[in-house]
C-alpha positions as semicolon CSV with decimal commas, in nm:
position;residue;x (nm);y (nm);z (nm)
1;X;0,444;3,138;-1,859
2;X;0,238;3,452;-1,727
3;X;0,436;3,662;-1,502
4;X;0,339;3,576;-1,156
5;X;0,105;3,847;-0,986
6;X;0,098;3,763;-0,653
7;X;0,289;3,532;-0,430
8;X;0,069;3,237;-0,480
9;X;0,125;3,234;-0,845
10;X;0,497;3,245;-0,790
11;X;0,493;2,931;-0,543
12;X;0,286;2,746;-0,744
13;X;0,556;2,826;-1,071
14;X;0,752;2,674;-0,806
15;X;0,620;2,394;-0,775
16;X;0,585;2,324;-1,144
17;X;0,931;2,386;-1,202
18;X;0,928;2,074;-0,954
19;X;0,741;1,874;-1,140
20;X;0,399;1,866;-1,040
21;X;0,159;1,879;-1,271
22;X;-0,176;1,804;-1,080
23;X;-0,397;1,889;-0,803
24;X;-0,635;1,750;-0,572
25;X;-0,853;1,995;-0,409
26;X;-1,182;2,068;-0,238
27;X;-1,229;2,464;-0,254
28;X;-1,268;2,661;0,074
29;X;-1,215;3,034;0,140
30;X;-0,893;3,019;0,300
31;X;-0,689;2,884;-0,011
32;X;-0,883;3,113;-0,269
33;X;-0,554;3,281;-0,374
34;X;-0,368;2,968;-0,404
35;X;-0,653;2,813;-0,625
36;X;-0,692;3,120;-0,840
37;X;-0,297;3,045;-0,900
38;X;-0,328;2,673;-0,950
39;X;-0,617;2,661;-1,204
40;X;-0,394;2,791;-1,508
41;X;-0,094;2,635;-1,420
42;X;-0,210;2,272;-1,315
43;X;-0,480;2,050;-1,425
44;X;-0,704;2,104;-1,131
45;X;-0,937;1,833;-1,028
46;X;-1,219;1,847;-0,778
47;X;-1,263;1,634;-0,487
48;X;-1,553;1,568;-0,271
49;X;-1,374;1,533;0,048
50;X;-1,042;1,652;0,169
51;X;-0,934;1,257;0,283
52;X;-0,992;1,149;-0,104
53;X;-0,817;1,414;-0,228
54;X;-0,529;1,314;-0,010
55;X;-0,513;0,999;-0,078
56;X;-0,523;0,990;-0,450
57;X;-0,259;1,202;-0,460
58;X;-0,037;0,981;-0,246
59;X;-0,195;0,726;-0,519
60;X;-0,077;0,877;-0,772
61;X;0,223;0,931;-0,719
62;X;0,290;0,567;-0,592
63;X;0,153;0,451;-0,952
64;X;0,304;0,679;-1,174
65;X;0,569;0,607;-1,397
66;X;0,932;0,737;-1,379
67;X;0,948;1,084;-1,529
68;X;0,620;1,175;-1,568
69;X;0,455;1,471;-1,363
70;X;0,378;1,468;-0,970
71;X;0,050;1,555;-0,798
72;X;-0,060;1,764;-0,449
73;X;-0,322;1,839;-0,275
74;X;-0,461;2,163;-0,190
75;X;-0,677;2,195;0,121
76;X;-0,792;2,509;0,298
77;X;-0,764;2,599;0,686
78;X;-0,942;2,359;0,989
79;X;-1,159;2,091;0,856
80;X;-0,999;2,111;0,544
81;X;-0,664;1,983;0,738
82;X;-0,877;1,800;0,967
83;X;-1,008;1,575;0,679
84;X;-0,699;1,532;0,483
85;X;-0,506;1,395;0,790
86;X;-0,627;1,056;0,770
87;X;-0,459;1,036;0,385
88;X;-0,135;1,236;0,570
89;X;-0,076;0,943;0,803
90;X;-0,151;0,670;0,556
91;X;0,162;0,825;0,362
92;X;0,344;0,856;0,632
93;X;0,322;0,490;0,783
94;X;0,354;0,346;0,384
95;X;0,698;0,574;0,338
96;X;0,488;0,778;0,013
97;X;0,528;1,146;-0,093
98;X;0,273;1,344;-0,023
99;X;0,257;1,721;-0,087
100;X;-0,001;1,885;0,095
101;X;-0,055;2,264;0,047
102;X;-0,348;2,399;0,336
103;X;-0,487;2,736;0,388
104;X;-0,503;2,922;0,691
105;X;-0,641;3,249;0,823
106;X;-0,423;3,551;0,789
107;X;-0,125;3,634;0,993
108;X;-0,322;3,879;1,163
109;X;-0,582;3,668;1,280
110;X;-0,356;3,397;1,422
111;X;-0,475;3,334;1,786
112;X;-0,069;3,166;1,838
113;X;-0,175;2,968;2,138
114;X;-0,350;3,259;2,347
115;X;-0,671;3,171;2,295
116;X;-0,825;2,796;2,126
117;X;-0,922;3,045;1,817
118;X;-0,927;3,373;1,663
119;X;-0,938;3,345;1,330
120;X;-1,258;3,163;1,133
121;X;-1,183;2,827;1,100
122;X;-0,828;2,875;1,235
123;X;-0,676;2,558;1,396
124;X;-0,302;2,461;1,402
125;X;-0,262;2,263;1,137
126;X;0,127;2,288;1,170
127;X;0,102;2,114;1,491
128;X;-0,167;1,889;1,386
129;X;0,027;1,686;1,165
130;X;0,375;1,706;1,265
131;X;0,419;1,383;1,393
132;X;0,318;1,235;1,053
133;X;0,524;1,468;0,799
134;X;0,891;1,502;0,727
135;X;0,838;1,874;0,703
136;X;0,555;2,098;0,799
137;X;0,605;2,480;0,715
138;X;0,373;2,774;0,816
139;X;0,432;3,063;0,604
140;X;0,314;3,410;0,705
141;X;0,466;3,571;0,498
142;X;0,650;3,501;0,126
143;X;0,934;3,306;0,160
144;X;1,233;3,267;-0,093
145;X;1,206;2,965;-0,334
146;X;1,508;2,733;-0,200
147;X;1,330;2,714;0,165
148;X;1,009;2,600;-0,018
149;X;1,189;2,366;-0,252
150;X;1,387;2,254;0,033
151;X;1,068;2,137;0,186
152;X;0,932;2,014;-0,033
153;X;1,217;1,787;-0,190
154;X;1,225;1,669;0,176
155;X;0,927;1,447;0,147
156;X;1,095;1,256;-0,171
157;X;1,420;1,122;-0,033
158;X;1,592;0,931;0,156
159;X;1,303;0,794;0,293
160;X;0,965;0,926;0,144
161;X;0,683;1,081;0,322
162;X;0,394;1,383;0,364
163;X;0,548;1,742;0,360
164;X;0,301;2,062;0,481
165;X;0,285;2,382;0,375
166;X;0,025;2,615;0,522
167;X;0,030;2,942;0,377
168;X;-0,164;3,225;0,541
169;X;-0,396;3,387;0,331
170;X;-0,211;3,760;0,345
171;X;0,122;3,583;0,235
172;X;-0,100;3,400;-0,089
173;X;-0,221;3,717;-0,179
174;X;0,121;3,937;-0,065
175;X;0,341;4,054;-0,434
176;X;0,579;3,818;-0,560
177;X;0,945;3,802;-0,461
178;X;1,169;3,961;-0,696
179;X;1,250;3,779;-1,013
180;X;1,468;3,464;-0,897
181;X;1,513;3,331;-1,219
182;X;1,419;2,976;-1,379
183;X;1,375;2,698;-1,117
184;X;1,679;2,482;-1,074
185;X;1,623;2,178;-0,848
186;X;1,894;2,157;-0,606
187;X;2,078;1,773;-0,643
188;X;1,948;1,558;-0,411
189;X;2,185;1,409;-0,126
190;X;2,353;1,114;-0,261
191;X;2,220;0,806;-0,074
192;X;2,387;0,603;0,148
193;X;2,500;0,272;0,011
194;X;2,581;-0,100;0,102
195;X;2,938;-0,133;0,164
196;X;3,093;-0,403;-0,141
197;X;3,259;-0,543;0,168
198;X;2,883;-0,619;0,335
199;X;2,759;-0,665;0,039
200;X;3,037;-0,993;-0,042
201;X;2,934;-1,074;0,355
202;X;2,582;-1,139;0,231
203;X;2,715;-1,332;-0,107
204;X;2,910;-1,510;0,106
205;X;2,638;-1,619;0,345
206;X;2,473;-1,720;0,019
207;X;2,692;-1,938;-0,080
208;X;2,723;-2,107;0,218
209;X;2,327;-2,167;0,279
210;X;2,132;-2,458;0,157
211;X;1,751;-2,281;0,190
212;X;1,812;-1,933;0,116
213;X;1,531;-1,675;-0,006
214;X;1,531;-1,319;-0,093
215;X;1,263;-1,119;0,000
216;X;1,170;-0,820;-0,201
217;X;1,010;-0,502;-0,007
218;X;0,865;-0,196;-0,115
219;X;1,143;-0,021;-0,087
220;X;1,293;-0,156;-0,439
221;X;1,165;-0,002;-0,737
222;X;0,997;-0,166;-1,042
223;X;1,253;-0,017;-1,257
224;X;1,555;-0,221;-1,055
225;X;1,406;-0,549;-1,056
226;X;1,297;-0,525;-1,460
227;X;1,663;-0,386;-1,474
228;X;1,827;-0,695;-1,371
229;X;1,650;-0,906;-1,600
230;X;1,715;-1,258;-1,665
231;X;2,011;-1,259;-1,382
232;X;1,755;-1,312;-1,059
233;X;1,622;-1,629;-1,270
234;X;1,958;-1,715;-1,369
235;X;2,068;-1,681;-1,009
236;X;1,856;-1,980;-0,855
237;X;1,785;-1,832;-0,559
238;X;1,400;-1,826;-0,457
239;X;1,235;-1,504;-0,431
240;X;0,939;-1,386;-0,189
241;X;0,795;-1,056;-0,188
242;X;0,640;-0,821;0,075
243;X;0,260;-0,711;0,054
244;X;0,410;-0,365;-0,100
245;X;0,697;-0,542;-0,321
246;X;0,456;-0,689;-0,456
247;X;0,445;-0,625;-0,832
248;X;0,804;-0,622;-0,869
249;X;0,853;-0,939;-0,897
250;X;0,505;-1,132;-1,112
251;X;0,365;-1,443;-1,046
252;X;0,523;-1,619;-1,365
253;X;0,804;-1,548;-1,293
254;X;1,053;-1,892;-1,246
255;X;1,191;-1,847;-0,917
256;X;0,871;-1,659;-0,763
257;X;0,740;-1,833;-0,428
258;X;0,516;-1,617;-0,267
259;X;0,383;-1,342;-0,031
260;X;0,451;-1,412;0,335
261;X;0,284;-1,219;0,588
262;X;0,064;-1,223;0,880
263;X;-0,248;-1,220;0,688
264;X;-0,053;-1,401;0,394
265;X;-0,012;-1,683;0,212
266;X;0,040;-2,040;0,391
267;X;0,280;-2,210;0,159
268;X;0,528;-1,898;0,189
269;X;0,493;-1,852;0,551
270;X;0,589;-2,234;0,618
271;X;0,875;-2,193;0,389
272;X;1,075;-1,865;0,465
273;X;1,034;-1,991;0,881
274;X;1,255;-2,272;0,756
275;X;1,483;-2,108;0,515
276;X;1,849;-2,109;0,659
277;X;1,890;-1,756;0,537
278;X;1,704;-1,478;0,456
279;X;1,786;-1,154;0,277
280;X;1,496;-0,867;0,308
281;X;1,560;-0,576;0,087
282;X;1,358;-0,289;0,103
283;X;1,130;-0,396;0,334
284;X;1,117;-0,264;0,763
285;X;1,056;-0,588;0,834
286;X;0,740;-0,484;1,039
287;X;0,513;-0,693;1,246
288;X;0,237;-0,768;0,980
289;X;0,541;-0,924;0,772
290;X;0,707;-1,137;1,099
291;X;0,399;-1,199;1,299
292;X;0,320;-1,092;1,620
293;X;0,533;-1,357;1,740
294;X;0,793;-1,185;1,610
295;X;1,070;-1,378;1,842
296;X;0,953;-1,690;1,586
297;X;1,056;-1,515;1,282
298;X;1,302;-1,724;1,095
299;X;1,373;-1,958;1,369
300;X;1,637;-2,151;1,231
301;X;1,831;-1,920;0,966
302;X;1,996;-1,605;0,971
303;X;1,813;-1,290;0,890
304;X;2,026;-1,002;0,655
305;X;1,819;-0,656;0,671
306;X;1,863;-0,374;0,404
307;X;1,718;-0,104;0,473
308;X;1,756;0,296;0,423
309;X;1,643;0,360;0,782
310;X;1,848;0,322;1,033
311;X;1,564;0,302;1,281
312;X;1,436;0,038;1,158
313;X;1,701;-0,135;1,196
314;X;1,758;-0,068;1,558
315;X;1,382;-0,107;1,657
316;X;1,474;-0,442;1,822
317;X;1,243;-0,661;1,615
318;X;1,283;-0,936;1,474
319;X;1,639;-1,070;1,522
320;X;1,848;-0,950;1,228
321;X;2,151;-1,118;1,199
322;X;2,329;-0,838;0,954
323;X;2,162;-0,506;0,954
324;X;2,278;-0,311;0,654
325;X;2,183;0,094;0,654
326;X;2,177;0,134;0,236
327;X;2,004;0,210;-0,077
328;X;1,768;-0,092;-0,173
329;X;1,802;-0,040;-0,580
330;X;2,169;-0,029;-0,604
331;X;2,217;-0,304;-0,286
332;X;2,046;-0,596;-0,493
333;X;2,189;-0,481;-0,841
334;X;2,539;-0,534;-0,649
335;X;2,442;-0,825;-0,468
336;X;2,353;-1,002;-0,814
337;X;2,649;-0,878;-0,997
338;X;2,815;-1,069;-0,703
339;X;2,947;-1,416;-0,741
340;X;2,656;-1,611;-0,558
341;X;2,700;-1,978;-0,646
342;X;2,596;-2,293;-0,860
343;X;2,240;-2,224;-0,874
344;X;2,210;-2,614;-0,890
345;X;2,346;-2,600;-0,486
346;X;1,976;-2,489;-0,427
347;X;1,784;-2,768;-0,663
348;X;1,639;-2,928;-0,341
349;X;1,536;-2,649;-0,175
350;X;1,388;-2,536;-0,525
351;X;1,210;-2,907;-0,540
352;X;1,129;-2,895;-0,150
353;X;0,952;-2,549;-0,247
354;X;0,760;-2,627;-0,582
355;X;0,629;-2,959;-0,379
356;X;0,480;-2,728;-0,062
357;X;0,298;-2,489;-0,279
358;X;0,163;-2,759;-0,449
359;X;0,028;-2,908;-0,193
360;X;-0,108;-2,597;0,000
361;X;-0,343;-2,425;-0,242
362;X;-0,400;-2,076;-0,208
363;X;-0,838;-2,112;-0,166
364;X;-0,811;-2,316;0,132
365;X;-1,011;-2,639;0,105
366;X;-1,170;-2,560;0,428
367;X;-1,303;-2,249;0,330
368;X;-1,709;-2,267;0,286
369;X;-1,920;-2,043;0,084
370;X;-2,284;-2,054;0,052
371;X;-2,505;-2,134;-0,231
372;X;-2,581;-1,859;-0,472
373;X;-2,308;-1,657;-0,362
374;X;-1,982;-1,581;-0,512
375;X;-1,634;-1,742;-0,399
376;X;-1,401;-1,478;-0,318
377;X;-1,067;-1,675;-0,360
378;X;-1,139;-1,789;-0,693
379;X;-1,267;-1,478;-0,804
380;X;-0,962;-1,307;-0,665
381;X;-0,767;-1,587;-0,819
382;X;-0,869;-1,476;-1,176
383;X;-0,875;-1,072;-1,137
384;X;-0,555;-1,038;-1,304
385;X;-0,615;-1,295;-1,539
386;X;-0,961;-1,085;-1,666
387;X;-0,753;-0,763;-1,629
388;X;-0,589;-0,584;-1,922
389;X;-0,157;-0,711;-1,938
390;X;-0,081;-0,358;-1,795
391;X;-0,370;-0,314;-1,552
392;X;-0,349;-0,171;-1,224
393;X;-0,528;-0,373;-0,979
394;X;-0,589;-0,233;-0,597
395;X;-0,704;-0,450;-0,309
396;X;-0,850;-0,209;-0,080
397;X;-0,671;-0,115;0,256
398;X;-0,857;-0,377;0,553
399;X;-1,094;-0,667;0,585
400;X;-1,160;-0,990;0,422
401;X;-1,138;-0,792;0,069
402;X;-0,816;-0,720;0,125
403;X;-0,623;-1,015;0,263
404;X;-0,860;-1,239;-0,019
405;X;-0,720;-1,022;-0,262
406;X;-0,280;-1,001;-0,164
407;X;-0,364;-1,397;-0,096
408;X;-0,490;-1,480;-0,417
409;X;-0,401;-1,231;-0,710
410;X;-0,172;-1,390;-0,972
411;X;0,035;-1,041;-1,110
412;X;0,178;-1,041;-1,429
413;X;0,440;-0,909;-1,552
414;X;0,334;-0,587;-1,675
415;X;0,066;-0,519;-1,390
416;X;0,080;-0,326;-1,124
417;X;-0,097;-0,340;-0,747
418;X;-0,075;-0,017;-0,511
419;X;-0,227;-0,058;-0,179
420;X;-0,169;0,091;0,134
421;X;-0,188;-0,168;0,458
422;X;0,006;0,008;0,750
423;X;-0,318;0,246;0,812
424;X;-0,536;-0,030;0,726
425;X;-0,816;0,218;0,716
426;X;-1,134;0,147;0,597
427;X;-1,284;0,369;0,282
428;X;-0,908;0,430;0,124
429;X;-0,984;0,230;-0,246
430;X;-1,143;0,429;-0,398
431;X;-0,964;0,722;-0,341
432;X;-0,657;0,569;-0,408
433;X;-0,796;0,426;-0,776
434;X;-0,915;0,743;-0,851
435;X;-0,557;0,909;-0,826
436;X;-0,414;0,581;-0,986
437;X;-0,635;0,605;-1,341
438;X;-0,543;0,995;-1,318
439;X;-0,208;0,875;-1,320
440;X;-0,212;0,637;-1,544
441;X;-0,498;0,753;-1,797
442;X;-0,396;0,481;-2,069
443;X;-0,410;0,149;-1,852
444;X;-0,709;-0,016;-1,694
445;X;-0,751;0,036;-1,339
446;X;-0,946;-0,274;-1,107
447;X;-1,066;-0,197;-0,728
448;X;-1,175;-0,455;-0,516
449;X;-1,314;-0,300;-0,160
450;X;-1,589;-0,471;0,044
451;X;-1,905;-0,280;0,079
452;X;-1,847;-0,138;0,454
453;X;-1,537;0,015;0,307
454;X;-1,668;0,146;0,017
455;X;-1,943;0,317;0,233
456;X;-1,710;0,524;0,406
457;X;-1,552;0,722;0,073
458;X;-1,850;0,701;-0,189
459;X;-1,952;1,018;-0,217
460;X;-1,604;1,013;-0,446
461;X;-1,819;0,843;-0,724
462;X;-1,963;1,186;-0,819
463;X;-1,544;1,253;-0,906
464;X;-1,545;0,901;-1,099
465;X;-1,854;0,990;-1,296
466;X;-1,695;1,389;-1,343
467;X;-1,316;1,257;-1,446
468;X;-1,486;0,930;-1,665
469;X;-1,165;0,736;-1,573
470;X;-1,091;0,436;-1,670
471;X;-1,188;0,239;-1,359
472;X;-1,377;-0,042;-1,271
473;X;-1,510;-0,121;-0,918
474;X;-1,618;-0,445;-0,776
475;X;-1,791;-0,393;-0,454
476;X;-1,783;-0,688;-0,248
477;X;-2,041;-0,691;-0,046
478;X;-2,145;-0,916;0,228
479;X;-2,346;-0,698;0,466
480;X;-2,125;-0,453;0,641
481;X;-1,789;-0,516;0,779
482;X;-1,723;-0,942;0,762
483;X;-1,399;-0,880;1,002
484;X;-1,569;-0,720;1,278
485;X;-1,811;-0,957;1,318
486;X;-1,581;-1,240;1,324
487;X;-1,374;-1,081;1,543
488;X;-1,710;-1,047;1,759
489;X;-1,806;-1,377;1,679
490;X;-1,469;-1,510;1,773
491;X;-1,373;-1,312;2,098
492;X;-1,715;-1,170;2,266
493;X;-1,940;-1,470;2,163
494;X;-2,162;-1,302;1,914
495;X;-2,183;-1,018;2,074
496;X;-2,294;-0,845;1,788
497;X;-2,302;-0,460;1,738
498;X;-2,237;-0,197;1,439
499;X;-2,138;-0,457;1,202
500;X;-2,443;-0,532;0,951
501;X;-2,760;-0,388;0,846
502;X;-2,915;-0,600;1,150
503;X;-2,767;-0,409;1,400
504;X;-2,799;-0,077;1,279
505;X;-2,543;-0,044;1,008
506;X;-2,694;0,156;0,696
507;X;-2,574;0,048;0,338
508;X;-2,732;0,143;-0,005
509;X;-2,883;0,004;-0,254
510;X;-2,534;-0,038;-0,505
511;X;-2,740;-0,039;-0,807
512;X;-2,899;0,264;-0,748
513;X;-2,620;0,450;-0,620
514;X;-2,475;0,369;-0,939
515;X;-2,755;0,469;-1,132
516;X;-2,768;0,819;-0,947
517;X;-2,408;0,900;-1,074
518;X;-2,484;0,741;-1,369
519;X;-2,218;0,491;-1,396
520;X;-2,256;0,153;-1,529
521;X;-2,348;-0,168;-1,326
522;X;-2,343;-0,529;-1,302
523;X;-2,402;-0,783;-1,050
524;X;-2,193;-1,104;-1,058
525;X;-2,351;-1,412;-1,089
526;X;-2,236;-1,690;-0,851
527;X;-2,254;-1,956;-1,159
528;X;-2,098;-1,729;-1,433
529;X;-1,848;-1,469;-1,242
530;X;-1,620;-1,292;-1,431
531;X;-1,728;-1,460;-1,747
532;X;-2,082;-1,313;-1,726
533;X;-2,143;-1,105;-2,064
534;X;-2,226;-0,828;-1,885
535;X;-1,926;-0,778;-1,686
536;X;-1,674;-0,897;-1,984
537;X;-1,857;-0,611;-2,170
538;X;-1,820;-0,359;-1,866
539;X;-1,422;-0,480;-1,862
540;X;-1,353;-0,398;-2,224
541;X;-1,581;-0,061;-2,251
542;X;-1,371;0,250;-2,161
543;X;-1,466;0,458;-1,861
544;X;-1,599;0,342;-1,514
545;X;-1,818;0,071;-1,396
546;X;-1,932;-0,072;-1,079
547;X;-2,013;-0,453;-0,995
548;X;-2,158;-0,567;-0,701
549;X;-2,003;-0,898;-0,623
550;X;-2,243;-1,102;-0,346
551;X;-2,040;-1,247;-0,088
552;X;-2,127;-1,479;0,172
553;X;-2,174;-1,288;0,501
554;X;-2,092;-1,606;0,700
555;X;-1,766;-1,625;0,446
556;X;-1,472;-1,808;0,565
557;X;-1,156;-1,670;0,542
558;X;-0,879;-1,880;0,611
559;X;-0,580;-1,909;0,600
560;X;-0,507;-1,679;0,870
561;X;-0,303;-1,665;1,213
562;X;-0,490;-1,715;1,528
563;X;-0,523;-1,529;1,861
564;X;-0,574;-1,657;2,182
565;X;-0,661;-1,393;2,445
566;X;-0,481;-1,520;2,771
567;X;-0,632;-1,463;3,142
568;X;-0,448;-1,132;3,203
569;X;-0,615;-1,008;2,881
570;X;-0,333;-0,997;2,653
571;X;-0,316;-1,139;2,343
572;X;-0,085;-1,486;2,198
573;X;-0,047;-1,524;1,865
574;X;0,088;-1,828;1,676
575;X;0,384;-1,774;1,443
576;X;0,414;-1,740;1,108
577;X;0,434;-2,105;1,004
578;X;0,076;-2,180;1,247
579;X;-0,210;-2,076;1,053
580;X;-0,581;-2,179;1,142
581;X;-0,727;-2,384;1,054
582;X;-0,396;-2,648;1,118
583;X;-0,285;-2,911;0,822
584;X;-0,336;-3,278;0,838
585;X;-0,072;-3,449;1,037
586;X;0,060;-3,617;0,785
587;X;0,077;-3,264;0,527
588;X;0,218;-3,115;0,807
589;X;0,503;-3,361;0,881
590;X;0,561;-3,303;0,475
591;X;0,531;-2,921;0,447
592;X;0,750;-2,862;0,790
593;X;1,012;-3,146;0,752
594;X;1,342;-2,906;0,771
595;X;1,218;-2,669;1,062
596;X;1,121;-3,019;1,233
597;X;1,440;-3,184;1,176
598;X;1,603;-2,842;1,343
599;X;1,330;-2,781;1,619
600;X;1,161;-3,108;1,685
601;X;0,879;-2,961;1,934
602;X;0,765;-2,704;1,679
């Protein structure tokens, strides 16, 4: 490696000695030091906008496998930070490293509070964005590698999320630090772990309950669930996941029941609100996963929480019977190396379980599409079917796109799905998939984002068309933004405004915006889909594509929880097991038999 000249090269041999290997970056005068450093010692690819940038890295590090090289994101000073904030507080509110190096003006020019500014383009960017890092650092001047390191390593454990460092652009350019020899990462904290007492509580528990489930969060890795193998199977004990668990646990997989959630899946909604116990690992257990009627959540079983915040675990919602401060991974490797049962104590529930899904598809019946368009639920149904065996596949962040897609994709064991749903912003896929195929430059990656989205971060398709990855985007496009206007349909009476081409929203024409970056299209046909030859030969061709995918704009999208807005103005909503539209009284009596026999008013 070439001696370092100036203190930017030395912090960015740094950083490589910490693994990163990539960065994001949209160039601006006050990082020119830091990106004269970075384009020799890390493959350096341009972004459009700051925000993409940002979130592909987070992206890409969420995809990548275990042991291969890291990514950051280099932005310079004011609306370089400005724009990369939105991708800093996705990371933040999904628990995801983010590295964010940003420019500002030199320590000079620094107006520190006196004045709004002094130097060009100068704008705290320290204070900007701590509430939504782990760690933001202003250097004025070079500082010694353990206080960067220390920073940095920050944002990895216990719990992830964004670190800052804004370098001033005297200190990028200042000489080097003397020699401090070859980087040696300092051992990470050891991380707090389950008790085996709490952890035989919980077995215990198990043992005793007839309807128990274990619910699978974020928060445990791939690598610990593939780790335990045949045991969870061999265990009897039904498994749910969370919206970011997930792919750790596929579709096929024996004991697999579902994704409950607000904007989730019936058949596991009405089943974990009558399970008699329920163990969440790895997951915060936030309000999209109980409902907004939170007080509802599990109304007739005990609730076990693992979690490596203790926050979380104190925030007062839901009821959590055993809160248990720990290390996800190594809590459910212990919990199924603990004596747990006769899986055959749990046959019924297993029967009682099979028989609701059954009988509560995931495209509602009720849902209506119109002629000529395509059916979103069956579509979404067979995207990971039509996807490679290790594809990633990425529902975008909001809308009817979204919740279609972590309602209806069937995983597989060897895919994987990154999303990120606590922002919920608009315009995040395809971002996100671009970091993911940099990531993961041998697999397949699949976006689906509805066309309102889409608008918001296209000007990234000039980076799909420069990188060539791997990455195929169906744009589903109904007109604009299909959840706003049944919110406004639903709540202000058609009050319509800024949600469709009719009042005043501006979309393009997708097949010549693909043309224009020269990227290959297709339009789905509502009779043929994803068979179409076109598409199939789009899918198996290497490199990028686009397909529009016409979707109904009057689209139902059900199931989904209800609102009511009450006379003061607040808002009700139903629980869990009440989603819209309601079941036959006679499916219902069925599908809800052991909360009714607890709870008889329910």
């Amino acid at each position: 490696m070439t001696a370092p000249a100036k203190y930017g090269d030395q912090l960015i041999d740094w950083l490589v000695g910490a693994g990163y290997t990539h960065c994001f970056f949209v160039a601006g005068g006050n990082i020119m030091h830091l990106l004269d450093s970075v384009r020799t010692r890390m493959v350096c690819v341009p972004f459009v906008h700051e925000v993409a940038a940002a979130i592909a890295v987070e992206y890409f590090n969420a995809s990548r496998d275990e042991g291969t090289g890291r990514a950051l994101a280099l932005v310079t000073a004011g609306p370089g930070i400005t724009n990369a904030l939105t991708g800093i507080a996705g990371a933040w509110q999904e628990s995801r490293e983010l590295l964010v190096l940003g420019g500002q003006v030199k320590s000079s020019d620094l107006s520190r509070g006196a004045v709004r500014q002094r130097g060009i383009q100068e704008i705290d960017g320290v204070e900007l964005v701590r509430s939504v890092t782990k760690r933001a650092l202003r250097v004025e001047r070079p500082v010694d590698r353990e206080t960067i390191l220390e920073a940095v390593l920050d944002g990895r454990t216990p719990r992830q999320g964004p670190v800052f460092l804004e370098l001033c652009l005297d200190a990028q350019a200042a000489p080097p630090l003397p020699d401090q020899g070859p980087v040696a990462l300092p051992d990470a904290d050891a991380l707090p772990q389950v008790s085996s007492a709490d952890v035989e509580q919980v077995a215990a528990w198990l043992r005793e309950s007839e309807r128990p489930v274990i619910l699978i969060g974020g928060g445990v890795s791939r690598q610990a669930v593939r780790a335990l193998g045949e045991r969870t199977a061999a265990a009897g004990i039904p498994i749910m996941t969370t919206w970011n668990g997930t792919d750790r646990v596929p579709t096929e997989h024996p004991l697999y029941c579902g994704r409950p959630n607000t904007w989730g899946q019936r058949a596991p909604n009405i089943l974990i609100q009558q399970a008699d116990l329920v163990v969440a690992v790895g997951t915060r257990l936030g309000l999209q996963q109980t409902g907004f009627a939170w007080e509802q959540f599990v109304p007739v079983g005990r609730v076990v929480q693992v979690d490596i915040d203790p926050a979380e675990l104190e925030k007062g919602h839901p009821r959590v019977d055993l809160p248990l401060c720990g290390e996800a991974d190594g809590f459910l490797a212990s919990l199924y190396r603990s004596e747990l049962g006769d899986p055959d104590q749990w046959q019924a529930w297993r029967e009682f379980i099979a028989s609701v899904r059954a009988e509560l598809p995931l495209n509602d019946p009720q849902n209506v599409t119109g002629p000529g368009y395509v059916k979103p639920y069956e579509l979404a149904m067979r995207m990971c079917e039509v996807a490679e065996p290790d594809a990633i596949v990425l529902p975008c962040s909001s809308g009817g796109a979204a919740s279609v897609s972590m309602q209806a994709y069937q995983l597989r064991a060897e895919q994987k799905l990154v999303g990120d749903k606590s922002l919920a912003s608009m315009g995040y896929g395809l971002s996100g998939a671009i970091g993911v195929a940099l990531a993961n430059p041998g697999r397949q990656v699949l976006l689906s984002e509805g066309d309102g989205g889409f608008a918001q971060n296209l000007q990234e398709l000039g980076t799909v068309a420069a990188t060539g990855v791997n990455l195929k985007i169906f744009v589903m496009v109904n007109n604009g933004y299909a959840s706003i206007r049944m919110t406004q349909r639903n709540y202000f009476k058609g009050a319509w405004i800024g949600c469709d081409a009719q009042t005043g929203l501006g979309l393009p024409n997708w097949e010549e915006l693909a043309r224009a970056y020269e990227i290959p299209y297709a339009r789905l046909d509502a009779d043929h889909g994803l068979d179409a030859e076109d598409v199939r030969s789009l899918l198996a061709a290497d490199g990028p594509a686009l397909i529009e995918v016409p979707i109904d704009p009057e689209q139902t999208y059900y199931p989904k929880i209800s609102s009511a807005v009450q006379a003061d103005g607040s808002m009700k909503s139903n629980p869990l097991h009440r989603m819209s539209p309601d079941l036959p009284a006679e499916v219902e009596e069925r599908v809800l038999s052991h909360l009714r026999a607890a709870v008889p008013q329910v």
